[in-house]
Amino acid sequence: MTAARSPVASVLVVDDEPVIRANVAEYLHLEGFAVHSAASGEAALGLVGRNRYDVILCDVNLPGIDGIEVLERVARLSPETFVLLITAYATVESAVDAFHKGAHDYLMKPILLREVDRKIRRLIAQRDLNRENQWLRRELHREAAAGGMVVGCTPAVRQVVAMARKVAPTDATVLITGESGTGKELLARDIHRAAQEAKPTDGRFVAVNCAAIPADHLEAHLFGQKAAAFSTTDADAPGVFTAAGAGTVFLDEVGELPLPTQAKLLRVIEGKEVTPVGAAEPEHVAVRIVAATNTDLPAAVAAGRFREDLFYRLNVVVLRLPPLRDRREDIPELVEYFVAKHGRAMGKRVAGVSREAMPLLQVAAWKGNVRELENAIQRAVILGDGPLLTPADLPPDLAPAADDPSAVEPLDDAVKRFEKRHIERLLRLSPDKKEAARRLDIGLSSLYRKIEQYGIGST
């Protein structure tokens, strides 16, 4: 039996099964933790209200208040507390759902006590260190300096980011084009954030998916509705153009708006006014509009499905986000960013992806673009156990692009091709070779040999 050590953290065990609750609590006590236990969600929340816990182990299936509700309430009562959900049926989908709801990790029944100890200590180590690896801090700092989350160093992405920075402080209407999943809403949020930094207001960012709102509710949602038009309430309902104040309304899939709604949107752009449903007079708005589409608007204009005058009003500044297949050099940086993002969210210290996994990510088809890549990395972070994500952690249906020469080249060649590109990109970002060698986790002499081997910097 392990000798008791001085308490290193406080843990609350919540399970309605007395044997499981007692066994886990006794084991953690002997491992040196300060342990409390509760048989129900109600009892657990009472303890959380009176005590500070570093970690809570909570069964999902509890009588009364279940584990998910406990998780959500703990997030409000004690946001610094880590929550590990215990479930009898663990799937990738249930794990993703748990993480989305705020869980930091999960455990499967039957519970392995050593696994409990390992996961708790990993979270406590993160709490004690309260810092990430050096490359993670630089990525986060660069994100803040760039104003948001558009990641990439290819010329096309740099051009889009530069144009976005120029237009952000103005009142100009912006149209963002690109395939689904390329990051149009993220770019719109960046523009709003930069605009607020230039001219601070209390304006909000409000996103609207024009294709997802039923036609009979669309105009009330956009422009508002007067109480007289309701039969069940005596309060006015402001639309998004009013609710955003002096902020930004992001109209995604703007090409899906019905023609009558397009005419009213034109009035918002031209006259800065809206007429709520049921109102006799228009109302002034101060909002800025950023629209987005993944369709060919000029073709829609020619077909009579989109107003030509509205198109030209939206087409003042056009930002075109390229598909991921056209910016494959950005994949390593995007992977690093998403590993850092989801590792931090899930309380996992993941250093990156393995030498074998990165080439697979670089040659995949990515028909869903950056969104699909992020989903693949989030899944890998959830499933991965080691410091590096491996091919086994990646989606099994990750197919290479049919027209990519690397789809049929030997793995060793793909690895070398990736390694050359990765070193070139790293040296562009950090010309200091000592720093580059540290980030690559290789010796300085090894870096010089690879530079000579690949002819980096010789052309």
XYZ file of C-alpha atoms in Angstrom:
459
model
C 0.000 0.000 0.000
C 1.283 3.467 -0.911
C 2.405 5.611 1.981
C 0.431 8.748 2.586
C 1.969 12.039 1.550
C 1.182 15.610 2.484
C -1.994 16.778 0.749
C -1.163 18.264 -2.635
C -4.691 19.120 -3.735
C -8.306 18.957 -2.641
C -10.597 16.549 -4.476
C -14.375 16.031 -4.329
C -15.679 12.598 -5.374
C -19.339 12.559 -6.463
C -20.965 9.170 -7.121
C -24.231 7.622 -5.950
C -22.691 4.122 -5.753
C -21.306 3.788 -2.184
C -18.621 1.214 -3.040
C -17.174 3.239 -5.915
C -17.336 6.457 -3.911
C -15.602 4.916 -0.892
C -12.908 3.111 -2.887
C -11.947 6.165 -4.942
C -11.966 8.454 -1.902
C -9.818 6.070 0.166
C -7.325 5.564 -2.655
C -6.924 9.316 -3.265
C -6.552 9.936 0.473
C -3.734 7.392 0.640
C -2.131 9.059 -2.388
C -1.917 12.293 -0.407
C -4.988 14.224 -1.555
C -7.457 15.985 0.730
C -10.708 14.238 -0.145
C -14.418 14.917 0.394
C -17.220 12.828 -1.070
C -20.897 13.284 -1.945
C -23.631 10.867 -2.995
C -25.709 13.325 -5.032
C -25.438 16.424 -7.159
C -27.278 18.478 -4.557
C -24.844 17.449 -1.821
C -21.876 18.127 -4.079
C -23.041 21.659 -4.880
C -23.530 22.325 -1.179
C -19.918 21.330 -0.535
C -18.687 23.447 -3.463
C -20.482 26.423 -1.942
C -18.550 25.981 1.343
C -15.162 24.669 0.192
C -12.586 25.203 -2.527
C -11.740 22.136 -4.607
C -8.966 21.736 -7.120
C -10.592 18.773 -8.852
C -14.094 17.267 -8.844
C -14.708 13.707 -10.037
C -18.403 13.495 -10.872
C -20.514 10.644 -12.226
C -22.747 11.689 -15.133
C -25.699 9.548 -14.036
C -26.814 10.848 -10.645
C -30.277 10.929 -9.099
C -31.813 14.393 -9.135
C -29.213 16.863 -10.406
C -27.099 14.895 -12.881
C -23.389 15.257 -13.561
C -23.816 17.580 -16.542
C -25.810 20.053 -14.447
C -23.227 19.789 -11.654
C -20.529 20.561 -14.239
C -22.398 23.618 -15.520
C -23.058 24.961 -12.012
C -19.479 24.394 -10.854
C -18.306 26.368 -13.886
C -20.250 29.335 -12.481
C -19.574 28.788 -8.775
C -15.899 27.851 -8.995
C -14.504 28.397 -12.517
C -10.957 27.564 -11.421
C -11.978 23.999 -10.417
C -11.202 21.136 -12.806
C -14.083 18.696 -13.428
C -13.587 15.100 -14.570
C -16.814 13.401 -15.636
C -17.273 9.684 -14.957
C -19.325 7.758 -17.507
C -20.235 4.128 -18.012
C -20.251 4.520 -21.797
C -17.433 6.500 -23.395
C -17.477 7.323 -27.088
C -15.702 10.022 -29.035
C -19.050 11.805 -29.385
C -19.819 11.721 -25.660
C -16.284 12.878 -24.851
C -16.527 15.801 -27.285
C -19.899 16.716 -25.786
C -18.434 16.622 -22.269
C -15.549 18.882 -23.277
C -17.903 21.306 -25.006
C -19.887 21.560 -21.780
C -16.746 22.442 -19.837
C -15.326 19.138 -18.564
C -11.540 18.995 -18.406
C -11.330 15.222 -18.864
C -13.430 12.082 -18.457
C -13.144 8.607 -16.943
C -14.775 5.347 -17.971
C -16.317 2.787 -15.657
C -15.021 0.470 -14.360
C -12.706 3.067 -12.865
C -8.982 2.321 -12.855
C -7.598 3.957 -9.721
C -4.158 4.559 -11.204
C -5.809 6.287 -14.152
C -7.705 8.539 -11.730
C -4.459 9.449 -9.990
C -2.651 10.067 -13.288
C -5.331 12.372 -14.656
C -5.661 14.354 -11.455
C -1.899 14.859 -11.180
C -1.724 15.996 -14.778
C -4.340 18.673 -14.113
C -2.701 19.719 -10.844
C 0.660 20.010 -12.570
C -0.935 22.344 -15.067
C -2.480 24.404 -12.260
C 0.856 24.636 -10.420
C 2.842 25.524 -13.509
C 0.173 27.883 -14.878
C 2.051 28.240 -18.082
C 2.397 26.475 -21.379
C 5.433 25.593 -23.436
C 7.356 28.544 -24.888
C 6.025 28.017 -28.388
C 2.442 28.086 -27.081
C 2.996 31.432 -25.384
C 4.471 32.864 -28.578
C 1.517 31.615 -30.602
C -0.943 33.189 -28.180
C 1.001 36.449 -28.126
C 1.177 36.526 -31.899
C -2.563 35.879 -32.053
C -3.223 38.853 -29.778
C -0.873 41.066 -31.767
C -2.484 40.064 -35.051
C -5.892 40.848 -33.623
C -7.505 37.463 -33.812
C -7.469 33.929 -35.033
C -6.690 34.017 -38.774
C -3.562 31.862 -38.770
C -1.174 31.474 -41.686
C 1.883 32.866 -43.393
C 1.214 32.147 -47.077
C 1.065 35.228 -49.327
C -2.690 34.871 -49.907
C -3.439 34.817 -46.167
C -1.017 37.638 -45.386
C -2.693 39.747 -48.073
C -6.172 39.099 -46.648
C -5.037 39.928 -43.102
C -3.311 43.120 -44.287
C -6.434 44.266 -46.137
C -8.614 43.436 -43.118
C -6.400 45.569 -40.856
C -6.659 48.496 -43.265
C -10.436 48.353 -43.621
C -11.231 47.585 -39.954
C -11.033 51.184 -38.616
C -13.309 52.471 -41.402
C -17.083 52.215 -41.769
C -16.826 50.435 -45.123
C -19.025 47.443 -45.811
C -16.969 44.275 -46.295
C -17.748 41.153 -48.306
C -15.839 37.979 -47.387
C -15.878 35.167 -49.924
C -14.630 31.617 -49.635
C -15.689 28.005 -49.400
C -17.456 26.657 -46.336
C -15.045 26.171 -43.436
C -12.377 28.624 -44.604
C -12.822 30.917 -41.575
C -15.087 33.701 -42.817
C -16.705 34.333 -39.434
C -13.324 34.347 -37.675
C -12.095 37.002 -40.106
C -15.264 39.025 -39.516
C -14.673 38.847 -35.756
C -11.093 40.010 -36.297
C -12.365 43.027 -38.240
C -14.835 43.866 -35.467
C -12.159 43.476 -32.778
C -9.723 45.714 -34.644
C -12.448 48.304 -35.238
C -13.245 48.380 -31.520
C -9.570 48.812 -30.687
C -9.348 51.763 -33.082
C -12.607 53.412 -31.978
C -13.918 51.825 -28.755
C -17.705 51.630 -28.421
C -20.151 49.382 -26.598
C -21.054 47.781 -29.925
C -21.437 44.013 -30.165
C -20.566 41.432 -32.793
C -23.738 39.636 -33.899
C -23.571 36.744 -36.376
C -26.581 35.750 -38.481
C -26.764 32.701 -40.743
C -29.157 33.954 -43.404
C -29.772 30.426 -44.711
C -30.749 29.002 -41.320
C -33.589 31.334 -40.292
C -37.127 30.509 -41.554
C -38.355 33.056 -44.098
C -41.399 34.018 -42.001
C -39.123 34.955 -39.047
C -36.209 36.450 -40.962
C -37.307 40.083 -41.204
C -38.366 40.286 -37.549
C -35.009 38.779 -36.564
C -33.048 41.238 -38.692
C -35.053 44.441 -38.404
C -37.066 43.956 -35.202
C -40.767 43.843 -34.449
C -43.113 46.218 -32.678
C -45.315 44.986 -29.860
C -48.431 45.837 -31.868
C -47.422 43.159 -34.365
C -47.442 40.510 -31.589
C -50.466 38.828 -30.131
C -48.732 37.495 -27.029
C -46.554 40.294 -25.671
C -46.586 44.027 -25.062
C -42.813 44.510 -25.514
C -40.938 45.502 -28.654
C -38.396 43.014 -29.995
C -35.281 44.717 -31.401
C -33.635 43.194 -34.452
C -29.950 42.377 -34.767
C -29.121 45.673 -36.488
C -30.394 47.518 -33.428
C -29.046 45.031 -30.855
C -25.516 45.315 -32.223
C -25.430 49.042 -31.457
C -22.330 50.628 -32.978
C -20.849 47.182 -33.534
C -20.854 44.687 -36.385
C -23.542 42.486 -37.885
C -22.064 39.521 -39.745
C -24.442 38.225 -42.429
C -23.260 34.760 -43.356
C -24.636 33.236 -46.570
C -25.982 36.652 -47.593
C -26.768 35.263 -51.047
C -29.608 33.228 -49.511
C -31.648 36.294 -48.504
C -35.058 36.585 -50.237
C -35.357 39.491 -52.689
C -37.788 41.524 -50.511
C -35.361 41.261 -47.568
C -32.493 42.286 -49.840
C -34.326 45.549 -50.582
C -34.608 46.298 -46.860
C -30.951 45.426 -46.293
C -30.019 47.903 -49.010
C -31.840 50.592 -47.045
C -29.820 49.716 -43.920
C -26.586 50.157 -45.844
C -27.583 53.322 -47.703
C -29.613 55.159 -45.073
C -28.487 53.605 -41.763
C -32.093 52.944 -40.821
C -34.410 50.003 -40.272
C -38.172 49.720 -40.226
C -39.248 47.061 -37.696
C -42.176 44.822 -38.552
C -45.319 46.673 -37.500
C -43.610 50.090 -37.316
C -44.789 53.167 -39.186
C -41.491 55.048 -39.096
C -37.888 53.945 -39.663
C -35.337 53.921 -36.842
C -31.689 54.964 -37.036
C -28.940 52.364 -36.587
C -25.163 52.784 -36.300
C -24.134 49.270 -37.189
C -21.423 48.147 -39.600
C -22.181 45.239 -41.954
C -19.770 42.464 -42.861
C -21.307 39.922 -45.237
C -20.043 36.551 -46.408
C -20.886 34.042 -49.079
C -19.600 30.780 -50.511
C -21.616 31.222 -53.711
C -21.043 33.171 -56.932
C -22.927 36.412 -56.309
C -22.342 37.858 -59.813
C -23.943 34.707 -61.235
C -26.848 35.134 -58.814
C -27.229 38.737 -59.996
C -27.279 37.591 -63.635
C -29.918 34.975 -62.775
C -32.112 37.550 -61.006
C -31.726 35.942 -57.572
C -29.690 38.782 -56.084
C -30.141 42.531 -56.438
C -27.465 44.192 -58.505
C -27.560 47.418 -56.476
C -27.131 45.468 -53.223
C -24.251 43.509 -54.706
C -22.369 46.705 -55.523
C -23.060 48.090 -52.054
C -21.644 44.930 -50.459
C -18.783 44.700 -52.912
C -16.907 47.769 -51.601
C -14.060 45.744 -50.063
C -13.823 42.065 -50.958
C -11.672 39.664 -48.906
C -11.184 36.247 -50.502
C -10.190 33.419 -48.168
C -8.453 30.622 -50.076
C -9.370 26.958 -49.491
C -6.961 24.959 -47.372
C -5.828 22.904 -50.373
C -4.372 26.113 -51.840
C -2.454 27.028 -48.674
C -0.988 23.721 -47.514
C 2.148 25.492 -46.265
C -0.035 26.916 -43.481
C -1.104 23.490 -42.189
C 1.788 23.053 -39.692
C 1.080 26.455 -38.147
C -2.671 25.763 -38.058
C -2.003 22.374 -36.447
C 0.189 23.962 -33.764
C -2.491 26.554 -33.094
C -5.328 24.017 -32.791
C -3.252 21.639 -30.654
C -2.521 24.535 -28.292
C -6.144 25.717 -28.284
C -7.744 22.342 -27.580
C -4.962 21.064 -25.349
C -5.381 24.091 -23.140
C -9.174 23.773 -23.145
C -8.991 20.112 -22.148
C -6.228 20.428 -19.596
C -3.776 18.366 -21.620
C -0.120 19.238 -22.189
C 0.258 18.186 -25.807
C 3.519 19.359 -27.384
C 2.422 18.836 -30.992
C 2.141 16.097 -33.585
C 4.620 13.330 -34.342
C 6.997 13.250 -37.288
C 4.825 10.531 -38.849
C 1.493 12.310 -38.364
C 2.267 15.715 -39.859
C 2.774 14.495 -43.460
C -0.620 12.785 -43.300
C -2.203 16.082 -42.275
C -0.407 17.963 -45.025
C -1.578 15.723 -47.866
C -5.200 15.181 -46.749
C -7.964 16.451 -49.028
C -9.571 18.753 -46.387
C -12.785 19.263 -48.317
C -14.168 20.937 -45.191
C -11.170 23.280 -45.091
C -9.864 24.748 -41.815
C -12.990 23.688 -39.912
C -12.406 20.037 -40.825
C -8.742 20.304 -39.828
C -9.684 21.772 -36.447
C -12.216 18.994 -35.856
C -9.551 16.379 -36.669
C -7.076 17.950 -34.230
C -9.703 18.284 -31.507
C -10.498 14.574 -31.891
C -6.800 13.686 -31.780
C -6.236 15.726 -28.609
C -9.173 13.953 -26.964
C -7.959 10.478 -27.906
C -4.210 11.009 -27.608
C -2.375 9.884 -24.461
C 1.225 10.898 -25.125
C 2.993 14.242 -25.513
C 2.737 13.965 -29.324
C -0.303 13.163 -31.443
C 0.293 10.109 -33.616
C -1.314 8.737 -36.812
C -3.436 6.451 -34.604
C -5.065 9.541 -33.046
C -6.137 10.978 -36.418
C -9.497 10.233 -38.078
C -9.344 6.850 -39.835
C -11.020 8.260 -42.954
C -8.366 10.945 -43.460
C -7.895 10.611 -47.218
C -5.138 12.256 -49.278
C -6.057 14.702 -52.015
C -6.395 12.763 -55.280
C -4.394 15.314 -57.248
C -1.600 15.724 -54.688
C 1.680 14.058 -55.774
C 2.441 13.267 -52.152
C -0.644 11.060 -52.035
C 1.352 8.287 -53.719
C 4.931 9.147 -52.774
C 6.825 7.022 -50.215
C 6.354 8.051 -46.602
C 10.062 8.852 -46.194
C 9.882 11.299 -49.114
C 6.758 12.920 -47.689
C 8.461 13.296 -44.307
C 11.517 14.916 -45.905
C 9.340 17.257 -47.963
C 7.430 18.293 -44.863
C 10.615 18.665 -42.819
C 12.144 21.014 -45.399
C 8.996 23.178 -45.563
C 8.642 23.205 -41.802
C 12.237 24.318 -41.190
C 11.922 26.998 -43.893
C 8.732 28.337 -42.318
C 10.225 28.297 -38.825
C 13.340 30.180 -39.949
C 11.146 32.806 -41.617
C 9.311 33.330 -38.337
C 12.412 33.048 -36.125
C 15.761 33.602 -37.905
C 17.570 32.803 -34.629
C 18.847 29.269 -35.308
C 19.274 28.423 -31.622
C 15.630 29.284 -31.024
C 14.586 27.366 -34.154
C 16.517 24.275 -32.985
C 14.850 24.503 -29.577
C 11.390 24.686 -31.121
C 12.196 21.734 -33.385
C 13.509 19.820 -30.355
C 16.784 18.989 -32.111
C 20.405 19.985 -31.520
C 21.860 23.054 -33.192
C 24.363 20.919 -35.140
C 21.470 18.749 -36.386
C 19.661 21.848 -37.594
C 22.730 23.018 -39.528
C 23.035 19.564 -41.145
C 19.388 19.669 -42.245
C 19.795 23.209 -43.620
C 22.732 21.973 -45.706
C 20.956 18.726 -46.669
C 17.861 20.523 -47.981
C 19.687 23.515 -49.440
C 17.664 25.903 -47.309
C 18.607 29.515 -47.915
C 20.862 28.689 -50.858
C 18.430 29.908 -53.504
